[in-house]
Amino acid sequence: MSNLSRGTALVTGASSGIGRVYAEKLAQRGYDLLLVARDRSRLDALAAAITGATGRRVSVLAADLSRAEGVEEVAARIASDTEISLLVNNAGMGTEGPVVGADAGKIDVMVQLNIAALTRLSVAAVNAFSGRAVGTLINIASVVALVPEAFPGAYAGTKAYVLAFTQSLHSELKDSPLRVQAVLPGYTQTEFFDRAGIDAAAVPSELVMSPEDLVEAALRGLEAGEAITIPSLPDMAAWQSVVDDRMRMVPGLSLRRPAARYGLEEAVPA
Ligand code: NAP
């Protein structure tokens, strides 16, 4: 048990999987907690277990983050509760199968949860944290953001958004005292696939990480100052070379004339 008080960590999607482990590990690191998800009974049981194990104060807020009212309730809490010093935007979902033939309503719900709620809560957090000159934002993306071609459906696009938005925020805040991190899990042993209706049985076990290892590595990455954490990637030089290649394109990304390969003659002024 730690007597350290680091303020309150708000974890969304704390009722299971990765969010649950974040809650446990942040309490062990000295944070009080505010746990958010829809299932209040699971949140209450987790809160009691964490308080029993660590002595930390744990509150729960049941909210549906795919709905505007739920998101606004959590955003208002972030704006008004000056104890909140860390936000883990973890709540997320996937949908099964390709876009053609998909249930458009399910994709809408996913976009509201994975993109709109995460953005609204990030905005609330960085504004609240900026006013107090302290705070940490952790956004849970996914490695599918890096290989969207390999994953049919709209899920990879939502996670590419999380990565790009978090990179942009990190750049905006790099000279501030605020900390911003995107975490890109690979396959992780949680309820995610069952909930999405995806059969994960075919995924070889050597590709699947435990949520305990995933979160511990991500927190160590945060503590080491990483802005982007890809827990299983053996060498972060591979990520850096992707960034460097993108930056090499910058001089050609916006020019007055289309590239020569399109064969457009420049109009001669009359
Ligand atoms: P999980 O076990 O299914 O947990 C998802 C959490 O999100 C639950 O606590 C769930 O709680 C909450 N949630 C779902 N819909 C919600 C809503 N409308 N409003 C509020 N909370 C909601 O899955 P997980 O693997 O831990 O997922 C956590 C994050 O990791 C997600 O963003 C996911 O995209 C990402 N991720 C997962 C994997 C993987 O392989 N598992 C890989 C890469 C990234 P309630 O049902 O109680 O609301």
Short mmCIF file of C-alpha atoms and ligand atoms in Angstrom, two decimals:
data_model
loop_
_atom_site.label_atom_id
_atom_site.label_comp_id
_atom_site.label_asym_id
_atom_site.label_seq_id
_atom_site.Cartn_x
_atom_site.Cartn_y
_atom_site.Cartn_z
CA MET A 1 0.00 0.00 0.00
CA SER A 2 1.24 3.48 -0.89
CA ASN A 3 0.61 6.67 1.11
CA LEU A 4 1.55 8.75 -1.92
CA SER A 5 -1.24 11.04 -3.13
CA ARG A 6 -1.02 11.96 -6.78
CA GLY A 7 -4.54 13.26 -7.19
CA THR A 8 -7.35 11.40 -8.86
CA ALA A 9 -7.06 9.31 -12.03
CA LEU A 10 -10.25 9.12 -14.10
CA VAL A 11 -10.34 5.85 -16.06
CA THR A 12 -13.04 5.31 -18.67
CA GLY A 13 -14.03 1.74 -19.49
CA ALA A 14 -12.82 0.71 -16.04
CA SER A 15 -15.33 -2.12 -15.55
CA SER A 16 -13.26 -4.69 -17.46
CA GLY A 17 -10.11 -5.47 -19.41
CA ILE A 18 -7.44 -2.84 -19.93
CA GLY A 19 -9.31 -0.11 -18.03
CA ARG A 20 -9.76 -2.33 -14.99
CA VAL A 21 -6.02 -3.03 -14.88
CA TYR A 22 -5.22 0.69 -15.29
CA ALA A 23 -7.43 1.36 -12.25
CA GLU A 24 -5.66 -1.28 -10.17
CA LYS A 25 -2.16 -0.21 -11.18
CA LEU A 26 -2.79 3.53 -10.81
CA ALA A 27 -4.15 2.93 -7.29
CA GLN A 28 -1.01 0.93 -6.51
CA ARG A 29 1.00 3.92 -7.75
CA GLY A 30 -0.77 6.27 -5.29
CA TYR A 31 -3.71 7.70 -7.25
CA ASP A 32 -7.26 7.99 -5.98
CA LEU A 33 -9.70 6.94 -8.69
CA LEU A 34 -12.85 7.93 -10.50
CA LEU A 35 -14.09 4.91 -12.46
CA VAL A 36 -16.39 5.39 -15.45
CA ALA A 37 -18.32 2.79 -17.49
CA ARG A 38 -21.95 1.78 -17.93
CA ASP A 39 -22.05 -1.21 -15.57
CA ARG A 40 -22.38 0.32 -12.11
CA SER A 41 -22.38 -2.99 -10.23
CA ARG A 42 -19.04 -4.01 -11.74
CA LEU A 43 -17.61 -0.56 -10.99
CA ASP A 44 -18.82 -0.74 -7.37
CA ALA A 45 -17.28 -4.19 -6.90
CA LEU A 46 -13.97 -3.03 -8.39
CA ALA A 47 -13.98 0.14 -6.27
CA ALA A 48 -14.46 -1.91 -3.09
CA ALA A 49 -11.70 -4.34 -4.07
CA ILE A 50 -9.21 -1.57 -4.89
CA THR A 51 -9.95 0.39 -1.72
CA GLY A 52 -9.57 -2.82 0.28
CA ALA A 53 -6.22 -3.61 -1.34
CA THR A 54 -4.66 -0.14 -1.47
CA GLY A 55 -6.58 2.19 0.87
CA ARG A 56 -7.10 4.66 -1.99
CA ARG A 57 -10.37 6.58 -2.35
CA VAL A 58 -12.37 5.24 -5.31
CA SER A 59 -15.56 6.81 -6.70
CA VAL A 60 -17.68 5.56 -9.56
CA LEU A 61 -19.69 7.35 -12.21
CA ALA A 62 -21.96 5.23 -14.40
CA ALA A 63 -22.22 6.84 -17.82
CA ASP A 64 -22.83 5.74 -21.39
CA LEU A 65 -20.09 7.48 -23.38
CA SER A 66 -21.75 6.72 -26.70
CA ARG A 67 -24.45 9.22 -25.69
CA ALA A 68 -24.04 12.99 -25.49
CA GLU A 69 -25.58 13.22 -21.98
CA GLY A 70 -23.10 10.68 -20.60
CA VAL A 71 -20.13 12.40 -22.20
CA GLU A 72 -21.20 15.83 -20.96
CA GLU A 73 -21.65 14.52 -17.41
CA VAL A 74 -18.09 13.18 -17.37
CA ALA A 75 -16.68 16.29 -19.09
CA ALA A 76 -18.38 18.50 -16.47
CA ARG A 77 -16.81 16.41 -13.71
CA ILE A 78 -13.38 16.83 -15.29
CA ALA A 79 -13.92 20.60 -15.48
CA SER A 80 -15.12 20.96 -11.88
CA ASP A 81 -13.14 18.37 -9.89
CA THR A 82 -9.73 19.94 -9.32
CA GLU A 83 -8.39 16.69 -7.83
CA ILE A 84 -8.45 15.01 -11.26
CA SER A 85 -4.85 14.97 -12.48
CA LEU A 86 -4.87 12.08 -14.95
CA LEU A 87 -7.36 10.89 -17.57
CA VAL A 88 -7.18 7.50 -19.25
CA ASN A 89 -9.46 7.58 -22.29
CA ASN A 90 -9.77 3.81 -22.55
CA ALA A 91 -13.47 3.02 -23.16
CA GLY A 92 -13.81 1.68 -26.67
CA MET A 93 -15.47 -0.97 -28.79
CA GLY A 94 -15.07 -2.77 -32.09
CA THR A 95 -17.56 -4.06 -34.61
CA GLU A 96 -17.39 -7.33 -36.46
CA GLY A 97 -16.82 -7.64 -40.21
CA PRO A 98 -16.35 -5.38 -43.23
CA VAL A 99 -18.14 -2.10 -43.93
CA VAL A 100 -20.15 -3.56 -46.82
CA GLY A 101 -23.18 -5.16 -45.20
CA ALA A 102 -22.38 -3.74 -41.76
CA ASP A 103 -24.97 -2.49 -39.27
CA ALA A 104 -24.58 1.29 -39.77
CA GLY A 105 -26.11 1.98 -36.37
CA LYS A 106 -23.38 -0.04 -34.61
CA ILE A 107 -20.72 1.85 -36.52
CA ASP A 108 -22.32 5.14 -35.41
CA VAL A 109 -22.20 4.04 -31.78
CA MET A 110 -18.53 3.05 -32.19
CA VAL A 111 -17.65 6.40 -33.73
CA GLN A 112 -19.43 8.22 -30.88
CA LEU A 113 -17.54 6.20 -28.27
CA ASN A 114 -14.10 5.76 -29.86
CA ILE A 115 -13.84 9.24 -31.42
CA ALA A 116 -16.40 11.78 -30.20
CA ALA A 117 -16.33 10.92 -26.48
CA LEU A 118 -12.53 10.56 -26.44
CA THR A 119 -12.16 13.96 -28.12
CA ARG A 120 -14.63 15.73 -25.83
CA LEU A 121 -13.03 14.32 -22.69
CA SER A 122 -9.53 15.09 -23.96
CA VAL A 123 -10.56 18.70 -24.60
CA ALA A 124 -12.09 18.96 -21.12
CA ALA A 125 -8.97 17.46 -19.56
CA VAL A 126 -6.31 19.53 -21.29
CA ASN A 127 -8.25 22.73 -20.57
CA ALA A 128 -8.65 21.82 -16.89
CA PHE A 129 -5.04 20.64 -16.63
CA SER A 130 -3.68 23.74 -18.42
CA GLY A 131 -5.41 25.97 -15.87
CA ARG A 132 -3.59 24.11 -13.08
CA ALA A 133 -0.33 23.64 -15.04
CA VAL A 134 -0.31 19.90 -14.28
CA GLY A 135 -1.95 16.78 -15.64
CA THR A 136 -1.59 13.68 -17.77
CA LEU A 137 -3.74 12.44 -20.66
CA ILE A 138 -3.47 8.83 -21.85
CA ASN A 139 -5.43 7.86 -24.97
CA ILE A 140 -5.81 4.18 -25.84
CA ALA A 141 -5.45 3.73 -29.59
CA SER A 142 -4.45 0.40 -31.19
CA VAL A 143 -1.76 -1.02 -33.46
CA VAL A 144 -4.48 -1.34 -36.11
CA ALA A 145 -4.01 2.43 -36.56
CA LEU A 146 -0.70 1.52 -38.25
CA VAL A 147 -2.07 -1.23 -40.52
CA PRO A 148 -5.66 -0.27 -41.40
CA GLU A 149 -5.38 -2.22 -44.69
CA ALA A 150 -5.26 -5.44 -42.69
CA PHE A 151 -8.47 -4.85 -40.70
CA PRO A 152 -11.80 -4.57 -42.52
CA GLY A 153 -14.47 -2.32 -41.04
CA ALA A 154 -14.38 1.15 -39.52
CA TYR A 155 -12.64 0.27 -36.24
CA ALA A 156 -9.09 0.79 -37.55
CA GLY A 157 -10.09 4.24 -38.81
CA THR A 158 -11.36 5.22 -35.36
CA LYS A 159 -8.06 4.19 -33.81
CA ALA A 160 -6.05 6.00 -36.52
CA TYR A 161 -7.98 9.09 -35.45
CA VAL A 162 -7.03 8.51 -31.80
CA LEU A 163 -3.38 8.22 -32.77
CA ALA A 164 -3.38 11.31 -35.03
CA PHE A 165 -5.36 13.44 -32.56
CA THR A 166 -3.05 12.46 -29.70
CA GLN A 167 0.07 13.18 -31.78
CA SER A 168 -1.35 16.59 -32.62
CA LEU A 169 -2.18 17.30 -28.96
CA HIS A 170 1.26 16.14 -27.88
CA SER A 171 2.85 18.52 -30.35
CA GLU A 172 0.63 21.39 -29.19
CA LEU A 173 1.50 20.77 -25.53
CA LYS A 174 5.14 19.71 -25.84
CA ASP A 175 6.45 22.86 -24.14
CA SER A 176 3.82 22.74 -21.39
CA PRO A 177 3.94 20.84 -18.09
CA LEU A 178 1.16 18.54 -19.34
CA ARG A 179 1.90 14.96 -20.39
CA VAL A 180 0.19 13.32 -23.36
CA GLN A 181 0.60 9.67 -24.39
CA ALA A 182 -1.01 7.42 -27.00
CA VAL A 183 -0.89 3.70 -26.21
CA LEU A 184 -1.15 1.22 -29.10
CA PRO A 185 -2.04 -2.25 -27.80
CA GLY A 186 -1.90 -5.29 -30.05
CA TYR A 187 -4.17 -8.27 -29.34
CA THR A 188 -4.93 -8.15 -25.62
CA GLN A 189 -6.78 -10.78 -23.58
CA THR A 190 -10.01 -8.94 -22.63
CA GLU A 191 -13.75 -9.05 -23.32
CA PHE A 192 -13.22 -6.87 -26.41
CA PHE A 193 -13.59 -9.61 -29.04
CA ASP A 194 -16.61 -11.30 -27.41
CA ARG A 195 -18.38 -7.96 -27.18
CA ALA A 196 -17.60 -7.21 -30.83
CA GLY A 197 -18.82 -10.61 -31.94
CA ILE A 198 -15.36 -11.51 -33.24
CA ASP A 199 -14.00 -15.03 -32.81
CA ALA A 200 -10.51 -14.50 -31.36
CA ALA A 201 -9.86 -18.24 -30.95
CA ALA A 202 -7.88 -18.33 -34.21
CA VAL A 203 -5.36 -15.74 -33.00
CA PRO A 204 -2.10 -17.53 -32.07
CA SER A 205 -1.43 -17.17 -28.34
CA GLU A 206 2.05 -15.73 -28.97
CA LEU A 207 0.34 -12.65 -30.46
CA VAL A 208 -1.89 -12.03 -27.43
CA MET A 209 -0.69 -10.02 -24.41
CA SER A 210 -2.22 -10.06 -20.94
CA PRO A 211 -3.83 -6.76 -19.91
CA GLU A 212 -1.55 -6.75 -16.84
CA ASP A 213 1.63 -6.80 -18.99
CA LEU A 214 0.11 -4.33 -21.47
CA VAL A 215 -0.78 -1.73 -18.83
CA GLU A 216 2.43 -2.16 -16.83
CA ALA A 217 4.51 -1.62 -20.00
CA ALA A 218 2.37 1.38 -20.98
CA LEU A 219 2.81 2.99 -17.55
CA ARG A 220 6.55 2.37 -17.68
CA GLY A 221 6.54 3.99 -21.14
CA LEU A 222 4.71 7.00 -19.69
CA GLU A 223 7.17 7.20 -16.80
CA ALA A 224 10.04 7.05 -19.34
CA GLY A 225 8.54 10.03 -21.19
CA GLU A 226 7.21 8.22 -24.27
CA ALA A 227 4.55 10.06 -26.29
CA ILE A 228 3.77 6.93 -28.30
CA THR A 229 3.89 3.56 -26.59
CA ILE A 230 3.68 0.34 -28.59
CA PRO A 231 4.14 -2.22 -25.83
CA SER A 232 5.14 -5.22 -27.93
CA LEU A 233 7.27 -3.47 -30.58
CA PRO A 234 10.84 -4.69 -29.99
CA ASP A 235 12.58 -1.60 -31.38
CA MET A 236 11.02 1.87 -31.32
CA ALA A 237 13.46 2.88 -34.10
CA ALA A 238 10.93 1.24 -36.45
CA TRP A 239 8.26 3.71 -35.32
CA GLN A 240 10.71 6.60 -35.58
CA SER A 241 11.55 5.68 -39.17
CA VAL A 242 7.81 5.85 -40.03
CA VAL A 243 7.69 9.35 -38.53
CA ASP A 244 10.89 10.36 -40.36
CA ASP A 245 9.55 9.07 -43.71
CA ARG A 246 6.34 11.05 -43.26
CA MET A 247 8.30 14.19 -42.48
CA ARG A 248 10.41 13.71 -45.64
CA MET A 249 7.18 14.13 -47.66
CA VAL A 250 6.37 17.50 -46.09
CA PRO A 251 8.04 19.75 -48.72
CA GLY A 252 5.83 18.18 -51.43
CA LEU A 253 2.52 17.93 -49.61
CA SER A 254 1.10 21.29 -50.57
CA LEU A 255 2.32 23.08 -53.71
CA ARG A 256 0.83 25.46 -56.27
CA ARG A 257 1.12 22.93 -59.12
CA PRO A 258 0.06 19.26 -59.43
CA ALA A 259 2.97 16.82 -59.74
CA ALA A 260 4.49 16.28 -63.22
CA ARG A 261 3.06 12.71 -63.44
CA TYR A 262 -0.43 14.16 -64.01
CA GLY A 263 0.75 15.92 -67.18
CA LEU A 264 -1.05 19.23 -66.55
CA GLU A 265 0.50 22.06 -68.54
CA GLU A 266 0.71 25.34 -66.68
CA ALA A 267 -1.63 27.84 -68.32
CA VAL A 268 0.38 30.60 -70.02
CA PRO A 269 -0.97 33.99 -68.95
CA ALA A 270 -2.56 35.79 -71.93
P1 NAP B 1 -13.29 -4.59 -22.90
O1 NAP B 1 -12.83 -5.61 -21.92
O2 NAP B 1 -14.47 -4.89 -23.76
O3 NAP B 1 -13.53 -3.22 -22.12
C1 NAP B 1 -14.20 -2.14 -22.71
C2 NAP B 1 -14.58 -1.16 -21.60
O4 NAP B 1 -15.25 -0.04 -22.21
C3 NAP B 1 -15.52 -1.76 -20.59
O5 NAP B 1 -15.18 -1.30 -19.30
C4 NAP B 1 -16.88 -1.21 -21.00
O6 NAP B 1 -17.69 -1.09 -19.83
C5 NAP B 1 -16.49 0.15 -21.54
N1 NAP B 1 -17.48 0.64 -22.48
C6 NAP B 1 -17.93 0.05 -23.61
N2 NAP B 1 -18.90 0.79 -24.17
C7 NAP B 1 -19.07 1.87 -23.37
C8 NAP B 1 -19.93 2.98 -23.39
N3 NAP B 1 -20.84 3.13 -24.38
N4 NAP B 1 -19.86 3.91 -22.42
C9 NAP B 1 -18.95 3.76 -21.42
N5 NAP B 1 -18.09 2.73 -21.34
C10 NAP B 1 -18.16 1.79 -22.30
O7 NAP B 1 -12.12 -4.23 -23.93
P2 NAP B 1 -10.61 -3.74 -23.75
O8 NAP B 1 -9.78 -4.59 -24.62
O9 NAP B 1 -10.23 -3.60 -22.31
O10 NAP B 1 -10.71 -2.31 -24.44
C11 NAP B 1 -10.17 -1.14 -23.88
C12 NAP B 1 -9.59 -0.28 -24.98
O11 NAP B 1 -8.49 -0.94 -25.58
C13 NAP B 1 -10.58 0.02 -26.13
O12 NAP B 1 -10.46 1.39 -26.50
C14 NAP B 1 -10.09 -0.86 -27.27
O13 NAP B 1 -10.40 -0.33 -28.54
C15 NAP B 1 -8.59 -0.86 -26.99
N6 NAP B 1 -7.83 -1.96 -27.59
C16 NAP B 1 -8.11 -3.25 -27.25
C17 NAP B 1 -7.39 -4.27 -27.85
C18 NAP B 1 -7.63 -5.74 -27.53
O14 NAP B 1 -7.08 -6.60 -28.23
N7 NAP B 1 -8.37 -6.04 -26.47
C19 NAP B 1 -6.36 -3.98 -28.78
C20 NAP B 1 -6.12 -2.65 -29.10
C21 NAP B 1 -6.85 -1.65 -28.49
P3 NAP B 1 -19.30 -1.18 -19.74
O15 NAP B 1 -19.75 -2.30 -20.62
O16 NAP B 1 -19.54 -1.40 -18.27
O17 NAP B 1 -19.81 0.16 -20.19
#
